[in-house]
mmCIF file of C-alpha atoms (C1' of nucleotides) in Angstrom:
data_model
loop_
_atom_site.group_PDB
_atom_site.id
_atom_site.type_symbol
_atom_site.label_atom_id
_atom_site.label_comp_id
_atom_site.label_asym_id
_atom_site.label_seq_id
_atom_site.Cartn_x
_atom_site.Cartn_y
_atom_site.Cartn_z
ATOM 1 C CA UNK L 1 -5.306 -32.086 -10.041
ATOM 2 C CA UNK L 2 -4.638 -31.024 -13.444
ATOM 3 C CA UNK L 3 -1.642 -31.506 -15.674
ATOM 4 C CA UNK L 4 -0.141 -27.952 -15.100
ATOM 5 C CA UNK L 5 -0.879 -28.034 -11.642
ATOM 6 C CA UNK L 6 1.452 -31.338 -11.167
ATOM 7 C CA UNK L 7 4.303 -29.607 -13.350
ATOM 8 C CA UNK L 8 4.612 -26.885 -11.266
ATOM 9 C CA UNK L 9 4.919 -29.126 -8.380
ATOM 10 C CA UNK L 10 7.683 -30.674 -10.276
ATOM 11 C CA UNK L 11 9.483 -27.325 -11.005
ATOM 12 C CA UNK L 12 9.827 -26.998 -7.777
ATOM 13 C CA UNK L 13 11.169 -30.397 -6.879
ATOM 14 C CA UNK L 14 13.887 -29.522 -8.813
ATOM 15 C CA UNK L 15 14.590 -26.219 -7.572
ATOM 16 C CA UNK L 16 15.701 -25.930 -4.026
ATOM 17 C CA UNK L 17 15.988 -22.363 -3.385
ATOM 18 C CA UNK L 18 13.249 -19.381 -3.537
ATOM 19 C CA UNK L 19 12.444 -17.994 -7.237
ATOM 20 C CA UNK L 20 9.652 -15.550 -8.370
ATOM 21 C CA UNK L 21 6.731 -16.897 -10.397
ATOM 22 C CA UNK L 22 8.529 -15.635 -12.884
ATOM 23 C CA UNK L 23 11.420 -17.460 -12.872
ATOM 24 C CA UNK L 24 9.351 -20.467 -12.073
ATOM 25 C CA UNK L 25 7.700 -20.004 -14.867
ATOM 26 C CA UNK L 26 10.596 -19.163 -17.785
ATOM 27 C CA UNK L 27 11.748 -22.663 -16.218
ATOM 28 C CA UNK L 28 9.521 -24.737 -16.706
ATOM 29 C CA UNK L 29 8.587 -23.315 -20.407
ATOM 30 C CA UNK L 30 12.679 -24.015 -21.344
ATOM 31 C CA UNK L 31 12.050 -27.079 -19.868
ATOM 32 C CA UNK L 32 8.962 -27.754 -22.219
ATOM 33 C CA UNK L 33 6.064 -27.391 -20.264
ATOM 34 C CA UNK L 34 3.472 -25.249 -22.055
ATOM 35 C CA UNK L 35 1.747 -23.583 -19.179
ATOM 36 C CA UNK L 36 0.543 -19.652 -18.613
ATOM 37 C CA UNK L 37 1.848 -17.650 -16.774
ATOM 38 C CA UNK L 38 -1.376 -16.367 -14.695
ATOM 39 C CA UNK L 39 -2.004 -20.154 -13.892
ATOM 40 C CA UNK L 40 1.703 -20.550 -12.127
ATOM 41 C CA UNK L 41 0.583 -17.753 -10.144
ATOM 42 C CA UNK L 42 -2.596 -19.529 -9.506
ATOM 43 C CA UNK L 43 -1.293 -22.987 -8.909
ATOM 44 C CA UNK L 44 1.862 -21.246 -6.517
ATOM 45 C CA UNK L 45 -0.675 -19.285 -4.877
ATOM 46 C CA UNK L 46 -2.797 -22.221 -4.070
ATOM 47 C CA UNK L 47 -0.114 -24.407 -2.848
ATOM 48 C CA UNK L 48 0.943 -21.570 0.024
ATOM 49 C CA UNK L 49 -2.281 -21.413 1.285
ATOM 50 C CA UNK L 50 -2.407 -25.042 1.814
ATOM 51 C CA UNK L 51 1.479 -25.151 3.554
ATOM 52 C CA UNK L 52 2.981 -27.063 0.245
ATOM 53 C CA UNK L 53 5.408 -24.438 -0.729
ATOM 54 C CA UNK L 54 7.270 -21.240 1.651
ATOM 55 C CA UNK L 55 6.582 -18.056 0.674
ATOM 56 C CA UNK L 56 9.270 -15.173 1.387
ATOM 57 C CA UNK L 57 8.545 -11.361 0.582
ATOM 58 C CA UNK L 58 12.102 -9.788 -0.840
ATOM 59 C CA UNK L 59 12.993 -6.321 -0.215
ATOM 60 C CA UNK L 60 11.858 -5.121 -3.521
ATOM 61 C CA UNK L 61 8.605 -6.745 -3.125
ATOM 62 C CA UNK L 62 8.607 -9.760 -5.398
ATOM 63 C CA UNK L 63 7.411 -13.068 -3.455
ATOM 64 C CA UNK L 64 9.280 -15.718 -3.620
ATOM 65 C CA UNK L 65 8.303 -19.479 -3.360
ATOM 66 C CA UNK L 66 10.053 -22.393 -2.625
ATOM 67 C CA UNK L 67 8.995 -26.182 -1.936
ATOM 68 C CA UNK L 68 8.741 -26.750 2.080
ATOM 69 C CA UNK L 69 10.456 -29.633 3.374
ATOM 70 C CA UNK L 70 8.604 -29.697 6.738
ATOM 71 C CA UNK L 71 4.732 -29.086 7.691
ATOM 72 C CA UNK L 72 4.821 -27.463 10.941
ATOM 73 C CA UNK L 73 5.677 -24.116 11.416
ATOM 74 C CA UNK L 74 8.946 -22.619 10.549
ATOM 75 C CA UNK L 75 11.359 -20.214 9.403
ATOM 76 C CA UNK L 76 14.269 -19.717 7.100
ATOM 77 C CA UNK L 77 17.869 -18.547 7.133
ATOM 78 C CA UNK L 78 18.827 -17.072 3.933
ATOM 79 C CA UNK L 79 22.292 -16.618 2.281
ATOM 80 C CA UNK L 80 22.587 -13.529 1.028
ATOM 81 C CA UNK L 81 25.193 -14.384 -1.770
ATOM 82 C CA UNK L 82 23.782 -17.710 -3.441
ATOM 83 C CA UNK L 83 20.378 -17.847 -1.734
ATOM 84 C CA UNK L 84 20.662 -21.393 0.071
ATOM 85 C CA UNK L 85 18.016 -21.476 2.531
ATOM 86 C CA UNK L 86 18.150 -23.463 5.922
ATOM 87 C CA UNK L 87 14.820 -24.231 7.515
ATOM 88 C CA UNK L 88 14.770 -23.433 11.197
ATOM 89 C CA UNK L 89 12.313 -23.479 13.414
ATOM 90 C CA UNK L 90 13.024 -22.023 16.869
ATOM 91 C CA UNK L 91 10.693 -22.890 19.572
ATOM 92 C CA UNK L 92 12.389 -19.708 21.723
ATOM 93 C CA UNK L 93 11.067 -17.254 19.621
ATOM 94 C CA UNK L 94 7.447 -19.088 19.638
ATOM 95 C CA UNK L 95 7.282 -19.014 22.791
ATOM 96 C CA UNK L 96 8.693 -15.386 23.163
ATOM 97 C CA UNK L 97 6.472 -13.850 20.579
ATOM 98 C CA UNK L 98 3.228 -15.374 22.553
ATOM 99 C CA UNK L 99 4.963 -13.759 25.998
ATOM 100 C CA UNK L 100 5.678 -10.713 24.059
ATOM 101 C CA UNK L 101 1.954 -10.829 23.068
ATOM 102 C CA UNK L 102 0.043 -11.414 26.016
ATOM 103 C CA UNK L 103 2.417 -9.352 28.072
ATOM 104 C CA UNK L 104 0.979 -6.171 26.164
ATOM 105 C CA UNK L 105 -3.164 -8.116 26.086
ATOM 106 C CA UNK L 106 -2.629 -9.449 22.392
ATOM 107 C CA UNK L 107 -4.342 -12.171 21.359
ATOM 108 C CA UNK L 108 -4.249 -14.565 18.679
ATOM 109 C CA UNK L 109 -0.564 -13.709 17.485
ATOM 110 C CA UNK L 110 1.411 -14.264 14.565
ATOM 111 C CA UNK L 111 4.788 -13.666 13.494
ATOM 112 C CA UNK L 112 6.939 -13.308 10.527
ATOM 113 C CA UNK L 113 10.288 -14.241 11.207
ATOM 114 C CA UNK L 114 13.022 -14.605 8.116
ATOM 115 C CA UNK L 115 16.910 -14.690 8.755
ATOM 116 C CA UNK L 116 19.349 -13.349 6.537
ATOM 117 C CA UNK L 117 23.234 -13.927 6.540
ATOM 118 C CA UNK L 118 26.144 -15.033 4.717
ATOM 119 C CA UNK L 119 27.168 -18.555 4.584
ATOM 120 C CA UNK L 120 30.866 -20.198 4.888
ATOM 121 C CA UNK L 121 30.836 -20.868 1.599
ATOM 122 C CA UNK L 122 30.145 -17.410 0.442
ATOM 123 C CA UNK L 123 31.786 -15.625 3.066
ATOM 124 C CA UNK L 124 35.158 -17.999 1.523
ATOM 125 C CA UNK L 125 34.965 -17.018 -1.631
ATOM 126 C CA UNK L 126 34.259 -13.303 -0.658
ATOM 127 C CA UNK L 127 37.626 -13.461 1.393
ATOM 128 C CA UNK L 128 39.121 -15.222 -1.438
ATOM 129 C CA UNK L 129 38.601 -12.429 -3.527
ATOM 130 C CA UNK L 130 39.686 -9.730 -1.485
ATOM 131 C CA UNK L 131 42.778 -11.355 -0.958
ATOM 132 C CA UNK L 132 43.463 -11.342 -4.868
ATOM 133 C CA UNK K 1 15.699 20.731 5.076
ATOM 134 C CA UNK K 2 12.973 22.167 2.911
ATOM 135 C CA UNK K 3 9.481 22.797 3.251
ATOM 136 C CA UNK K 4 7.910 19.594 2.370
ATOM 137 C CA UNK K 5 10.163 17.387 3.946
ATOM 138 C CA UNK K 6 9.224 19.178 7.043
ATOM 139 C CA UNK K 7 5.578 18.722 6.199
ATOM 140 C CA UNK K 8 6.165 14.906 5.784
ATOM 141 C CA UNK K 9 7.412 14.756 9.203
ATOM 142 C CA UNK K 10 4.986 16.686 11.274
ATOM 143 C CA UNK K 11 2.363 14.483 9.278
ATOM 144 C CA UNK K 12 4.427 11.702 10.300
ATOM 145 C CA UNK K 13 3.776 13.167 14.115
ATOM 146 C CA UNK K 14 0.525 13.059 13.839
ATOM 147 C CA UNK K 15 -0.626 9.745 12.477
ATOM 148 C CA UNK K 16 0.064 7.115 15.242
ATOM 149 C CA UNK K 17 0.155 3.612 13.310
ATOM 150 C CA UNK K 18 1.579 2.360 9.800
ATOM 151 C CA UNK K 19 0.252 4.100 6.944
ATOM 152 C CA UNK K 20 1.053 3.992 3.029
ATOM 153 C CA UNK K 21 3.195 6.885 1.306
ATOM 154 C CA UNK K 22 -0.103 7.244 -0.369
ATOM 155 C CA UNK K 23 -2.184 7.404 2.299
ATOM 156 C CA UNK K 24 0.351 10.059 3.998
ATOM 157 C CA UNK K 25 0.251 11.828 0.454
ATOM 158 C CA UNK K 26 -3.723 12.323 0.657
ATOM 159 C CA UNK K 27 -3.819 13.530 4.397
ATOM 160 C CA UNK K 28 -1.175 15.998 4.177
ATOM 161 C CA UNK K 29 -2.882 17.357 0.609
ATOM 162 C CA UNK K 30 -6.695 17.234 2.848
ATOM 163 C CA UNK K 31 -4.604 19.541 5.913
ATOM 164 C CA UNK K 32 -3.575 22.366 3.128
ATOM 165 C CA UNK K 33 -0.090 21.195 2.192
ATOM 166 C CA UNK K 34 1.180 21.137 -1.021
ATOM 167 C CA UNK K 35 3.461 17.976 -1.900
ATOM 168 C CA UNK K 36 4.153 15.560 -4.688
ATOM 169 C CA UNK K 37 3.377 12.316 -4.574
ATOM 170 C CA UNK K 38 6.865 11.401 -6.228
ATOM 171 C CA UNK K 39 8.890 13.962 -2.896
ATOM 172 C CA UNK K 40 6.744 11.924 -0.186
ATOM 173 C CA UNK K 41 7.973 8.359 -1.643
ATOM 174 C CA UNK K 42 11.665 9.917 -1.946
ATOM 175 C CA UNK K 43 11.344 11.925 1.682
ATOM 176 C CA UNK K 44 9.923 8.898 3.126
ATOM 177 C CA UNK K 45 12.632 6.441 1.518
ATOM 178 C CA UNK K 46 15.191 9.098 2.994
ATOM 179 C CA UNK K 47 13.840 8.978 5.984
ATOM 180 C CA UNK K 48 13.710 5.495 6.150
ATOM 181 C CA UNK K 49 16.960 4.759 5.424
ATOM 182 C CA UNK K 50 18.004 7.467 7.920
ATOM 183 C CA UNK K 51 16.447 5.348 10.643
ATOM 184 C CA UNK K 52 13.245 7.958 11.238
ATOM 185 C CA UNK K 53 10.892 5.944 10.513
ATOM 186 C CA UNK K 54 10.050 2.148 10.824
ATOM 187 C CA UNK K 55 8.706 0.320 7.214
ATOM 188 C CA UNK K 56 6.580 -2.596 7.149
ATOM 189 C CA UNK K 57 5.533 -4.404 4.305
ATOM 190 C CA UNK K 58 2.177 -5.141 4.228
ATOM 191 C CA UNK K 59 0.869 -8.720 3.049
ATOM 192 C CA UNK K 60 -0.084 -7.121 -0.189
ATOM 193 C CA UNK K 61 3.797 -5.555 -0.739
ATOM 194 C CA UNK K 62 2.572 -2.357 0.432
ATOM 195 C CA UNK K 63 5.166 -0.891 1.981
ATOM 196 C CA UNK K 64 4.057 1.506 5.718
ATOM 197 C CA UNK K 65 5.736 4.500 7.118
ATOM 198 C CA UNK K 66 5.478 5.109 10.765
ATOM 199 C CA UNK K 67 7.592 7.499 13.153
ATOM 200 C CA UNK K 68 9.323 5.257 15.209
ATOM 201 C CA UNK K 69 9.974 6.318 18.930
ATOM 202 C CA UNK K 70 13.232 4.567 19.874
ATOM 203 C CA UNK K 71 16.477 4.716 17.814
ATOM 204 C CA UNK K 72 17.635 1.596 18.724
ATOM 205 C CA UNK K 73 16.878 -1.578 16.550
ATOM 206 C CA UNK K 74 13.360 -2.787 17.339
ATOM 207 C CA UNK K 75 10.404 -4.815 15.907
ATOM 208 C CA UNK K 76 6.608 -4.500 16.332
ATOM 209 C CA UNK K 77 3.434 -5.717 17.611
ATOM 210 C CA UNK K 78 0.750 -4.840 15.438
ATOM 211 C CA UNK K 79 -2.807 -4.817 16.023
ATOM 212 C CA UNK K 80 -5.444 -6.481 13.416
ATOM 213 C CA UNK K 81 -8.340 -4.817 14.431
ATOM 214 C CA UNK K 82 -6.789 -1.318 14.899
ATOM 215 C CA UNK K 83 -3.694 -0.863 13.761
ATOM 216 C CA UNK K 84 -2.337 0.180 16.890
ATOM 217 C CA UNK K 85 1.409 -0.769 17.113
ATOM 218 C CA UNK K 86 3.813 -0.810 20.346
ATOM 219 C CA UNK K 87 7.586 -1.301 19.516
ATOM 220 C CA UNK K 88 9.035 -3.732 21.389
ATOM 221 C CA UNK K 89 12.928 -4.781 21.708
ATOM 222 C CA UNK K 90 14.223 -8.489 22.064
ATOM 223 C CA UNK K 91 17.362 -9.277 23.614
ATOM 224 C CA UNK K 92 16.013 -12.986 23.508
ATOM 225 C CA UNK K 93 15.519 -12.970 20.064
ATOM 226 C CA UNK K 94 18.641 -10.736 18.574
ATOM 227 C CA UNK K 95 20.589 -13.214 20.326
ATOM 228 C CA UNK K 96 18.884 -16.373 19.440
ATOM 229 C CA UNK K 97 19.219 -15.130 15.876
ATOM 230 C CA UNK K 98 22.940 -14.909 15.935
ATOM 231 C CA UNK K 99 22.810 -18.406 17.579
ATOM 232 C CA UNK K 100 21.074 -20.094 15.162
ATOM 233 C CA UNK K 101 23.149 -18.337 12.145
ATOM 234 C CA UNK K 102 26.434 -19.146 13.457
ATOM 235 C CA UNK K 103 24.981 -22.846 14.201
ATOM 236 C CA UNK K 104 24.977 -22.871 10.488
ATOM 237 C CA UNK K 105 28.126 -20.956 9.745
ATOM 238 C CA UNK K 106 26.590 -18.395 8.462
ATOM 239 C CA UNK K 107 28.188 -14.732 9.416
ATOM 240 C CA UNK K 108 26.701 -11.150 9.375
ATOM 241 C CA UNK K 109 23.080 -11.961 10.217
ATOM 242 C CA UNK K 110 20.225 -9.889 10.107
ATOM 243 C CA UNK K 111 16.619 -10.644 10.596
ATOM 244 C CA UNK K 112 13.031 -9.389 9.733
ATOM 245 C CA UNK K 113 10.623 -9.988 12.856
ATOM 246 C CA UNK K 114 6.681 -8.910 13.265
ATOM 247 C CA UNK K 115 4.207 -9.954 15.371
ATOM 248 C CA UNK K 116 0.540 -9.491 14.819
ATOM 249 C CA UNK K 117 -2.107 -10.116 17.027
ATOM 250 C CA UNK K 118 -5.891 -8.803 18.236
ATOM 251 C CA UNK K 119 -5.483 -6.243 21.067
ATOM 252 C CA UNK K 120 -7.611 -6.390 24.340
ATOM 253 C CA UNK K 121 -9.684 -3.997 22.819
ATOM 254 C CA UNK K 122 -10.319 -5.055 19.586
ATOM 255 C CA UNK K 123 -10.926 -8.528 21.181
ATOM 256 C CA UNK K 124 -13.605 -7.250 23.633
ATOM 257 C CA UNK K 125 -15.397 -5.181 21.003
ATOM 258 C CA UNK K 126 -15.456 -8.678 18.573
ATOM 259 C CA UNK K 127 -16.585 -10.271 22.033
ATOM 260 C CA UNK K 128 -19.828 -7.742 22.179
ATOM 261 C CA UNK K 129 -20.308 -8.453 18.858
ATOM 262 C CA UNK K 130 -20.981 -12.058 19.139
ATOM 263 C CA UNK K 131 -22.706 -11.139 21.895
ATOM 264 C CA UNK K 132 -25.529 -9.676 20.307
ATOM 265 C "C1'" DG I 1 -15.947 -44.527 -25.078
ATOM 266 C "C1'" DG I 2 -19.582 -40.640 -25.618
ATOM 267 C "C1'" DG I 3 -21.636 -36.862 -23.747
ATOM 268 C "C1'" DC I 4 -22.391 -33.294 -20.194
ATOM 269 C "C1'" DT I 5 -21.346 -29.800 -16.767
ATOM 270 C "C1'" DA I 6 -18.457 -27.311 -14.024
ATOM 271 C "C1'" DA I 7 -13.852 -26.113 -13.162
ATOM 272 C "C1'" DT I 8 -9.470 -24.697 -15.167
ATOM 273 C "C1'" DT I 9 -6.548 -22.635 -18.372
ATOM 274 C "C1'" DG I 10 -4.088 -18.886 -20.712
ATOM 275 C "C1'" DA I 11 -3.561 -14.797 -23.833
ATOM 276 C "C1'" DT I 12 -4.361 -10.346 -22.927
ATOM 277 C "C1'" DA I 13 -5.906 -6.317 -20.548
ATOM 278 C "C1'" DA I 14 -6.147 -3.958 -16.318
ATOM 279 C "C1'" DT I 15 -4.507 -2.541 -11.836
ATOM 280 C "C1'" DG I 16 -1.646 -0.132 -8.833
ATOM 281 C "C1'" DA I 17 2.520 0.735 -6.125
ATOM 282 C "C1'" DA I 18 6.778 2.523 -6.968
ATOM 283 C "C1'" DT I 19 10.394 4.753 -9.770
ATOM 284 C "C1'" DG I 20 12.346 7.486 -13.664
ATOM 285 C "C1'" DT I 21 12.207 11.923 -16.282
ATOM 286 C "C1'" DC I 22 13.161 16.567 -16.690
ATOM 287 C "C1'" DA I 23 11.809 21.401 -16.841
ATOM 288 C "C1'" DA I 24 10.530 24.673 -13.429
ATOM 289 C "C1'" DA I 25 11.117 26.237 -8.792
ATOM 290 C "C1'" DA I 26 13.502 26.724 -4.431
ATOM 291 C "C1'" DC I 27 17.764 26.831 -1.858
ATOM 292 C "C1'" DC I 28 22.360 28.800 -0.511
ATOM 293 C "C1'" DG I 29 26.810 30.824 -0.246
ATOM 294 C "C1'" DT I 30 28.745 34.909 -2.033
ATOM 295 C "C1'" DA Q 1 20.478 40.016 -6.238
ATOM 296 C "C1'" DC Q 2 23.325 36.196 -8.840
ATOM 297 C "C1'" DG Q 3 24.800 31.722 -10.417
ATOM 298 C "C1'" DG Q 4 25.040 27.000 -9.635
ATOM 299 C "C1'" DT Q 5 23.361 23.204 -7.400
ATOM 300 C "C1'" DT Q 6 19.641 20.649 -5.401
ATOM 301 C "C1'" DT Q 7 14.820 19.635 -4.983
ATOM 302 C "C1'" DT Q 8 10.335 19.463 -6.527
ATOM 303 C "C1'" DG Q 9 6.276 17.618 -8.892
ATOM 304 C "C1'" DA Q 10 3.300 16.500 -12.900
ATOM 305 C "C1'" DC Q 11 3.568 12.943 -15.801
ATOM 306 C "C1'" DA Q 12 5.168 8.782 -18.053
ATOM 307 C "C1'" DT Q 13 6.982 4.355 -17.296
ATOM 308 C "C1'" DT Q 14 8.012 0.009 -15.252
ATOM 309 C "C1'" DC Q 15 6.765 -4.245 -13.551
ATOM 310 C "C1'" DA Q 16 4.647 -7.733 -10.463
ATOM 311 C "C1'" DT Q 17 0.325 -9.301 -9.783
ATOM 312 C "C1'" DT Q 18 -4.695 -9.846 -10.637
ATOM 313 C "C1'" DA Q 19 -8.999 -9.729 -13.424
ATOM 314 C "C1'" DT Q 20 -11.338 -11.072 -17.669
ATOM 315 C "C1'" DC Q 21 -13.461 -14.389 -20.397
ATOM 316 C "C1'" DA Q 22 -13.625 -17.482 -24.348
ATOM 317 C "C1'" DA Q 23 -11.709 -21.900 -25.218
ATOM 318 C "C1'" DT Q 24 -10.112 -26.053 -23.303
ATOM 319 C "C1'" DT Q 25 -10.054 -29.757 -20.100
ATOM 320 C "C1'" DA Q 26 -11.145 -32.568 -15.974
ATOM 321 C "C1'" DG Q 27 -14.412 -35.386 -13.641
ATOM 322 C "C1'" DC Q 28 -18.274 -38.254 -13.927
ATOM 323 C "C1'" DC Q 29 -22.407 -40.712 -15.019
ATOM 324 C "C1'" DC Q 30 -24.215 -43.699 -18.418
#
DNA sequence: GGGCTAATTGATAATGAATGTCAAAACCGT
DNA sequence: ACGGTTTTGACATTCATTATCAATTAGCCC
């Protein structure tokens, strides 16, 4: 464990919804740390393969990362407007996706499950405005 | 309707499993026609958004065309080995989705669902392999 | 602590998918 | 065929991510 490695792991304590590596970065440089970039993309990339942080794919392609709370597996619901993200995990769908699977002679299967919605919150303030 | 977007599509009809716009690009430019790179990303985006074809992004944020059979919403089981890819649908899982979202209070929810497993063929020919 | 070796860092360059640009070409109703 | 609109495609550009590699640092034995 190196210096940089535990600052990103701080950055990300105190951020508790998905952001790039970019973001992640500009962060933690505004909030002093000197670190490069290539080595938040190293440390990030690191601490998904070993479960410590979630990794979700946006539309446009950027991957996102975010602390995990839990270690087993599990998914996310997303809000759409301000990006607060539930963890779920939904032992339906497990078991469905492994039906799914060996109903057609797969083996070994894995999923990629990611919900998206809008929350109360958001959807309030989106009615609030429409009412103006 | 113009030439090449009716190039893109019979290509389309013949490939059978998820390929890149690039990939697409090279076959149809190795079978005679004559198409931009730049007009199969924009036919394929149309197409895409038209509900044509299925898109999956590839663990490397590639993103894969395929013509997709049903018109209904759908997901897919992929194959490792192969590629090979049979579209399933999920009542059980659009309606746990919606379950889970409104659990949370969140409202117009959409998901993202793949499964990926080894086929029985792919896992027999890994099973000669060891075998030998 | 001093010294040593291997791992890590980070500025920069390179990669590569995807998109923007814009003049030339194709389309279409008349 | 004609004029205007749309589409095409070669090329440049963008931008996230990865490779490079010399300089720094961590880990460790003494």
């Amino acid at each position: 464990m190196t210096r940089q490695r535990a600052a990103v792991s701080e950055a990300l304590d105190r951020l508790d919804d998905f952001r790039s590596a970019q973001q992640i970065h500009d962060v933690m440089r505004q909030g002093g740390d000197t670190i490069g970039l290539a080595t938040v993309y190293r440390t990030l990339q690191a601490l998904a393969d070993h479960g410590d942080v979630d990794v979700l794919r946006t539309e446009d392609g950027e991957s996102h990362y975010r602390r995990c709370e839990r270690d087993e597996h599990h998914h996310h619901l997303v809000c759409r407007g301000c990006g607060r993200t539930i963890e779920i995990d939904g032992p339906t769908v497990e078991s469905w996706a492994n039906t799914v699977g060996a109903a057609h002679g797969f083996t070994g299967i894995e999923h990629t499950i990611e919900l998206f919605g809008t929350c109360a919150d958001c959807a309030a303030a989106a009615a609030a405005r429409a009412g103006d």
